[in-house]
Short mmCIF file of C-alpha atoms in Angstrom, two decimals:
data_model
loop_
_atom_site.label_atom_id
_atom_site.label_comp_id
_atom_site.label_asym_id
_atom_site.label_seq_id
_atom_site.Cartn_x
_atom_site.Cartn_y
_atom_site.Cartn_z
CA MET A 1 64.34 119.41 122.94
CA LEU A 2 65.00 119.19 119.24
CA THR A 3 62.25 120.39 116.95
CA LEU A 4 60.94 117.93 114.36
CA SER A 5 62.58 119.83 111.48
CA ARG A 6 65.93 119.75 113.31
CA LYS A 7 65.62 116.02 113.93
CA LEU A 8 64.99 115.43 110.25
CA LEU A 9 68.13 117.34 109.21
CA PRO A 10 71.21 115.74 110.81
CA SER A 11 74.58 117.35 110.17
CA THR A 12 76.45 116.28 107.06
CA SER A 13 79.49 115.39 109.20
CA ALA A 14 77.37 112.93 111.18
CA LEU A 15 75.89 111.49 108.00
CA ALA A 16 79.34 111.18 106.40
CA ALA A 17 80.64 109.35 109.48
CA PHE A 18 77.64 107.00 109.50
CA ASP A 19 77.96 106.34 105.75
CA SER A 20 81.66 105.53 106.10
CA VAL A 21 81.13 103.11 109.01
CA ALA A 22 78.22 101.47 107.17
CA ARG A 23 80.32 100.91 104.05
CA LEU A 24 83.56 99.85 105.74
CA GLY A 25 82.12 97.94 108.67
CA SER A 26 84.26 99.48 111.39
CA PHE A 27 84.84 102.75 113.22
CA SER A 28 88.61 102.54 112.81
CA ALA A 29 88.40 102.14 109.03
CA ALA A 30 85.94 105.04 108.82
CA ALA A 31 88.28 107.17 110.95
CA GLU A 32 91.15 106.47 108.56
CA GLU A 33 89.01 107.25 105.50
CA LEU A 34 87.77 110.56 106.91
CA SER A 35 91.08 111.53 108.59
CA LEU A 36 89.44 111.71 112.02
CA THR A 37 89.98 109.91 115.30
CA GLN A 38 87.99 106.79 116.10
CA GLY A 39 86.49 108.64 119.05
CA ALA A 40 85.26 111.45 116.80
CA ILE A 41 83.58 108.96 114.49
CA SER A 42 81.96 107.21 117.45
CA ARG A 43 80.63 110.52 118.82
CA GLN A 44 79.20 111.50 115.43
CA VAL A 45 77.39 108.18 115.03
CA SER A 46 76.15 108.16 118.64
CA GLY A 47 74.86 111.70 118.21
CA LEU A 48 73.04 110.69 115.05
CA GLU A 49 71.45 107.70 116.77
CA GLU A 50 70.36 109.93 119.63
CA GLN A 51 68.93 112.47 117.21
CA LEU A 52 66.96 109.81 115.35
CA GLY A 53 65.92 108.07 118.56
CA MET A 54 66.99 104.58 117.46
CA PRO A 55 70.12 102.44 117.14
CA LEU A 56 71.70 102.21 113.71
CA PHE A 57 74.41 99.71 114.65
CA ALA A 58 74.53 96.69 116.90
CA ARG A 59 77.80 96.70 118.86
CA THR A 60 79.44 93.30 119.25
CA SER A 61 82.80 92.04 120.49
CA ARG A 62 83.86 91.72 116.84
CA GLY A 63 82.82 95.21 115.77
CA VAL A 64 79.59 96.75 114.57
CA VAL A 65 76.75 95.48 112.41
CA LEU A 66 73.98 97.54 110.86
CA THR A 67 70.55 97.07 112.36
CA GLU A 68 67.65 96.55 109.97
CA THR A 69 66.75 100.22 110.31
CA GLY A 70 70.40 101.18 109.92
CA ALA A 71 70.74 99.18 106.70
CA ASP A 72 67.70 100.89 105.15
CA TYR A 73 68.94 104.28 106.31
CA ALA A 74 72.42 103.64 104.91
CA LYS A 75 71.05 102.96 101.42
CA SER A 76 69.13 106.23 101.34
CA ILE A 77 71.94 108.27 102.88
CA SER A 78 74.46 106.94 100.36
CA VAL A 79 72.29 108.19 97.49
CA ALA A 80 71.71 111.56 99.18
CA LEU A 81 75.42 112.13 99.86
CA SER A 82 76.26 111.21 96.27
CA GLN A 83 73.76 113.80 95.04
CA ILE A 84 75.24 116.43 97.35
CA ARG A 85 78.74 115.68 96.07
CA SER A 86 77.53 115.92 92.46
CA ALA A 87 75.77 119.22 93.14
CA SER A 88 78.87 120.61 94.85
CA LEU A 89 81.08 119.50 91.99
CA ALA A 90 78.72 121.11 89.48
CA ALA A 91 78.81 124.38 91.42
CA MET A 92 82.60 124.30 91.63
CA SER A 93 82.84 123.55 87.92
CA LYS A 94 80.89 126.71 87.09
CA ARG A 95 83.16 128.77 89.31
CA HIS A 96 86.44 127.33 88.08
CA GLY A 97 85.59 127.00 84.39
CA ASP A 98 84.86 123.97 82.22
CA GLN A 99 85.45 120.62 83.89
CA LEU A 100 85.00 117.17 82.42
CA ASN A 101 84.48 114.25 84.76
CA LEU A 102 85.60 111.30 82.68
CA ALA A 103 85.29 107.60 83.49
CA ILE A 104 88.02 105.51 81.87
CA LEU A 105 88.79 101.81 81.58
CA PRO A 106 91.90 100.83 83.59
CA THR A 107 94.14 99.34 80.89
CA PHE A 108 92.81 101.35 77.94
CA GLY A 109 93.12 104.50 80.02
CA THR A 110 96.70 103.99 81.15
CA ARG A 111 98.10 102.44 77.98
CA TRP A 112 96.30 104.13 75.12
CA LEU A 113 94.53 107.25 76.37
CA MET A 114 96.87 108.82 78.94
CA PRO A 115 99.90 109.15 76.64
CA ARG A 116 97.69 111.21 74.31
CA ILE A 117 96.01 113.42 76.93
CA PRO A 118 98.73 116.14 76.79
CA GLN A 119 97.60 116.94 73.23
CA PHE A 120 94.04 117.53 74.43
CA VAL A 121 95.23 119.70 77.32
CA ALA A 122 97.35 121.79 74.95
CA ARG A 123 94.39 122.31 72.61
CA HIS A 124 91.81 122.94 75.35
CA PRO A 125 93.63 124.50 78.32
CA GLN A 126 90.32 125.84 79.67
CA VAL A 127 89.01 122.31 80.28
CA THR A 128 90.00 120.61 83.53
CA LEU A 129 89.91 116.82 83.32
CA ASN A 130 88.92 114.73 86.34
CA PHE A 131 89.44 110.99 85.92
CA ALA A 132 87.64 108.08 87.54
CA THR A 133 88.01 104.37 86.82
CA ARG A 134 84.82 102.51 85.98
CA ILE A 135 84.10 99.13 84.37
CA GLY A 136 80.67 98.41 82.96
CA VAL A 137 77.46 100.43 82.86
CA PHE A 138 76.73 102.83 85.73
CA ASP A 139 74.42 105.76 86.59
CA PHE A 140 75.99 108.97 85.25
CA ASP A 141 73.97 111.28 87.51
CA ARG A 142 74.58 109.30 90.67
CA GLU A 143 78.31 109.01 90.00
CA GLY A 144 78.69 112.64 88.92
CA ILE A 145 80.30 111.58 85.61
CA ASP A 146 79.93 113.52 82.34
CA MET A 147 81.39 111.00 79.92
CA ALA A 148 82.82 107.48 79.83
CA ILE A 149 85.00 105.30 77.67
CA HIS A 150 83.13 102.01 77.37
CA VAL A 151 83.99 98.65 75.87
CA GLY A 152 81.18 96.36 74.85
CA THR A 153 78.07 97.09 72.81
CA PRO A 154 76.32 100.45 72.23
CA ASP A 155 73.34 99.70 74.47
CA TRP A 156 73.78 102.13 77.39
CA PRO A 157 70.30 103.27 78.56
CA GLY A 158 69.70 107.02 78.41
CA ALA A 159 73.07 107.71 76.79
CA GLU A 160 74.57 108.41 73.39
CA CYS A 161 77.30 105.98 72.29
CA THR A 162 79.88 107.17 69.75
CA TYR A 163 81.86 104.38 68.09
CA LEU A 164 85.62 104.74 68.47
CA MET A 165 87.25 101.52 67.31
CA SER A 166 87.19 97.76 67.29
CA GLU A 167 90.05 95.58 68.44
CA MET A 168 91.92 92.56 67.18
CA VAL A 169 92.47 89.82 69.72
CA ALA A 170 94.84 86.86 69.64
CA PRO A 171 96.01 84.20 72.11
CA VAL A 172 99.31 85.13 73.73
CA CYS A 173 101.61 83.56 76.31
CA SER A 174 105.18 83.71 77.54
CA PRO A 175 107.91 82.31 75.26
CA GLU A 176 108.78 79.76 77.96
CA PHE A 177 105.17 78.56 78.19
CA LEU A 178 104.97 78.15 74.41
CA ALA A 179 108.26 76.24 74.34
CA SER A 180 106.96 73.73 76.89
CA HIS A 181 103.47 73.56 75.37
CA PRO A 182 103.84 73.42 71.56
CA ILE A 183 100.71 74.59 69.75
CA ARG A 184 100.29 73.35 66.19
CA ALA A 185 96.53 73.80 65.77
CA GLY A 186 93.75 75.77 67.39
CA GLU A 187 92.41 72.62 69.04
CA ASP A 188 95.65 72.28 71.01
CA LEU A 189 94.62 75.30 73.11
CA LEU A 190 91.66 73.37 74.51
CA ARG A 191 94.08 71.26 76.53
CA LEU A 192 95.84 74.27 78.07
CA PRO A 193 94.91 76.64 80.93
CA LEU A 194 93.09 79.57 79.32
CA LEU A 195 93.04 82.87 81.21
CA HIS A 196 89.66 84.63 81.20
CA MET A 197 88.41 88.21 81.56
CA ALA A 198 85.37 88.45 83.85
CA SER A 199 83.86 91.21 81.70
CA ARG A 200 84.15 89.10 78.51
CA PRO A 201 82.92 85.61 79.39
CA GLY A 202 82.31 84.64 75.76
CA ALA A 203 85.60 85.86 74.28
CA TRP A 204 87.31 82.47 74.06
CA SER A 205 84.19 80.78 72.66
CA HIS A 206 84.03 83.47 69.95
CA TRP A 207 87.70 82.92 69.08
CA PHE A 208 87.32 79.13 68.85
CA ALA A 209 84.10 79.49 66.81
CA SER A 210 86.02 81.56 64.25
CA LEU A 211 88.09 78.40 63.64
CA GLY A 212 85.01 76.22 63.43
CA ILE A 213 85.64 74.71 66.87
CA ASP A 214 82.45 74.33 68.92
CA THR A 215 83.95 72.65 72.00
CA ALA A 216 83.60 74.75 75.15
CA PRO A 217 86.95 76.18 76.28
CA SER A 218 88.39 75.15 79.62
CA GLN A 219 87.72 77.22 82.72
CA ALA A 220 90.82 78.55 84.45
CA MET A 221 91.83 81.76 86.22
CA ARG A 222 89.51 84.73 85.85
CA PHE A 223 90.58 88.39 86.12
CA GLU A 224 88.94 91.81 86.33
CA GLN A 225 91.54 93.79 84.36
CA PHE A 226 93.57 93.14 81.22
CA SER A 227 96.76 94.29 82.94
CA SER A 228 96.34 91.43 85.42
CA VAL A 229 95.69 88.96 82.61
CA ALA A 230 98.84 90.10 80.81
CA GLN A 231 100.95 89.69 83.95
CA ALA A 232 99.54 86.21 84.53
CA ALA A 233 100.43 85.23 80.97
CA ILE A 234 103.94 86.67 81.37
CA ALA A 235 104.31 84.60 84.56
CA GLY A 236 103.54 81.45 82.55
CA LEU A 237 100.16 80.69 84.11
CA GLY A 238 98.44 80.04 80.79
CA VAL A 239 97.28 81.52 77.51
CA ALA A 240 95.45 84.86 77.44
CA LEU A 241 93.20 86.21 74.71
CA MET A 242 94.37 89.81 74.52
CA PRO A 243 93.59 92.92 72.45
CA LEU A 244 96.88 93.32 70.59
CA PHE A 245 96.97 97.13 70.76
CA LEU A 246 96.98 96.97 74.58
CA ILE A 247 100.11 94.80 74.75
CA ASP A 248 102.32 96.49 72.14
CA SER A 249 105.20 96.88 74.60
CA GLU A 250 105.05 93.28 75.86
CA LEU A 251 105.06 91.93 72.31
CA ALA A 252 107.88 94.25 71.28
CA SER A 253 110.01 93.25 74.29
CA GLY A 254 109.35 89.56 73.80
CA GLN A 255 107.68 89.10 77.19
CA LEU A 256 104.64 87.81 75.31
CA VAL A 257 104.34 86.02 71.98
CA GLU A 258 101.37 84.93 69.94
CA ALA A 259 100.56 81.37 70.96
CA PHE A 260 98.80 80.64 67.65
CA PRO A 261 98.73 82.91 64.56
CA HIS A 262 95.00 83.54 64.38
CA GLU A 263 93.73 87.08 65.04
CA VAL A 264 90.01 87.82 65.33
CA THR A 265 88.00 91.03 65.55
CA SER A 266 86.50 91.10 69.02
CA PRO A 267 82.69 91.36 69.32
CA SER A 268 83.33 94.15 71.84
CA ALA A 269 84.19 97.63 70.59
CA TYR A 270 85.17 100.91 72.25
CA TYR A 271 82.70 103.77 72.56
CA ALA A 272 82.66 107.29 73.94
CA VAL A 273 79.46 107.46 75.99
CA ALA A 274 77.71 110.52 77.35
CA PRO A 275 74.26 110.86 78.93
CA ILE A 276 71.70 112.47 76.63
CA SER A 277 71.57 115.46 78.97
CA LYS A 278 75.33 116.06 78.49
CA ARG A 279 75.87 115.28 74.81
CA ASP A 280 75.99 119.02 73.96
CA PHE A 281 77.99 119.99 77.07
CA ARG A 282 81.02 121.93 75.76
CA PRO A 283 83.75 119.81 77.41
CA VAL A 284 82.01 116.62 76.24
CA VAL A 285 81.78 117.90 72.67
CA ALA A 286 85.43 119.02 72.71
CA PHE A 287 86.71 115.74 74.13
CA ARG A 288 84.60 113.60 71.80
CA GLU A 289 85.81 115.48 68.71
CA TRP A 290 89.43 115.27 69.84
CA LEU A 291 89.09 111.59 70.67
CA LEU A 292 87.70 110.77 67.22
CA GLU A 293 90.65 112.61 65.62
CA GLU A 294 93.13 110.62 67.76
CA VAL A 295 91.47 107.33 66.88
CA ALA A 296 91.60 108.19 63.16
CA ARG A 297 95.28 109.16 63.44
CA TYR A 298 96.09 105.96 65.32
CA GLY A 299 94.30 103.91 62.69
CA GLN A 300 96.22 105.49 59.84
CA GLU A 301 99.68 105.63 61.42
CA VAL A 302 99.80 102.45 63.51
CA VAL A 303 97.12 99.99 62.49
CA GLY A 304 96.85 100.90 58.82
CA TRP A 305 93.08 101.14 58.65
#
C-alpha cells in the first residue's frame, strides 16, 4: 500500500503525460508531443488516477474529457510543471554560463531584430540566447523569461520598460488594388475593406482622427500578426495600416504601395522589458545596452532621426 507521502508525490513522467492530455484533449496528441506511444501515455494517466484514487478523465466514444476534479488538478499541475522547468533552466544556465531567455514579437523579431543578432553574439560570445515568441503581457516567472520586446505602452506590472523607438504607420495596399480603387482623400478609405490587427484595435481610428475624420472605420478581416496583414494586403484583400519599417522589402519591391500619402506616429511604441528582479542580471544589461545602440544606429543611418 502506498504511504500518504508517496501518494502525494506522483512521478513527473505521469504528471507530464496528464498535463499533455489535459491540454491537447487526446491521448494520441499527447503521445506525439511527448514522443511516446499512446499506450504509454494511457498507462501513465491510469497509474496517476489509481495513485490519487479518483478519475481525472471521463472516457467517451469521442475521446476523453476532464472531470471536474481533473480540470482543477490540471490547472495546478500546469503551474507546478512550469516552475520545475524554470528552476531546471536556471540551474542549467548557471552550469553552462550566461543565458538570456528572450521573448520577441513575431514580425519585429524576424524582420528587424534577427538580422542584427550576429553583432550581439560577436560582442558577447559568453551569452547564449534562447528565443520565444510572445504577444502581449505575460508572467515572466511563470514563463521562465528574462526579458521581452514589447509593443504598446510602458505599463507592464512589476517590470522595467526601456523605450526603444516609435513607429510611423501608413495605409498600404497592392498596386492592383489601388488601381481598381482610386483614393483621392482620406475619406475614400472608409468605403474600402480595412485590414485590422487584433492587438491594435484603435489604430485605424487614430489614423483617421489625425485627418480630422471622426467616422468609425469599417470592420473587415482581423489578424494576429503583421506578417499576415502584409500578405493579405499583397493578395489584394484590402488596405492595411502598417509600420513602414516592417515592410521595407515589400515597398522596395513594389508588392505594396502607400494607398494614401499620410504617415502618422503610432500611439504604440517598442520597449525592452525586464522584470524588476532581472533588471541588473548581466545578460539583460548587456542585451539592453546593445539594443539601445542598434536602435540609435538605425535611427541615424536609415530613418534620419
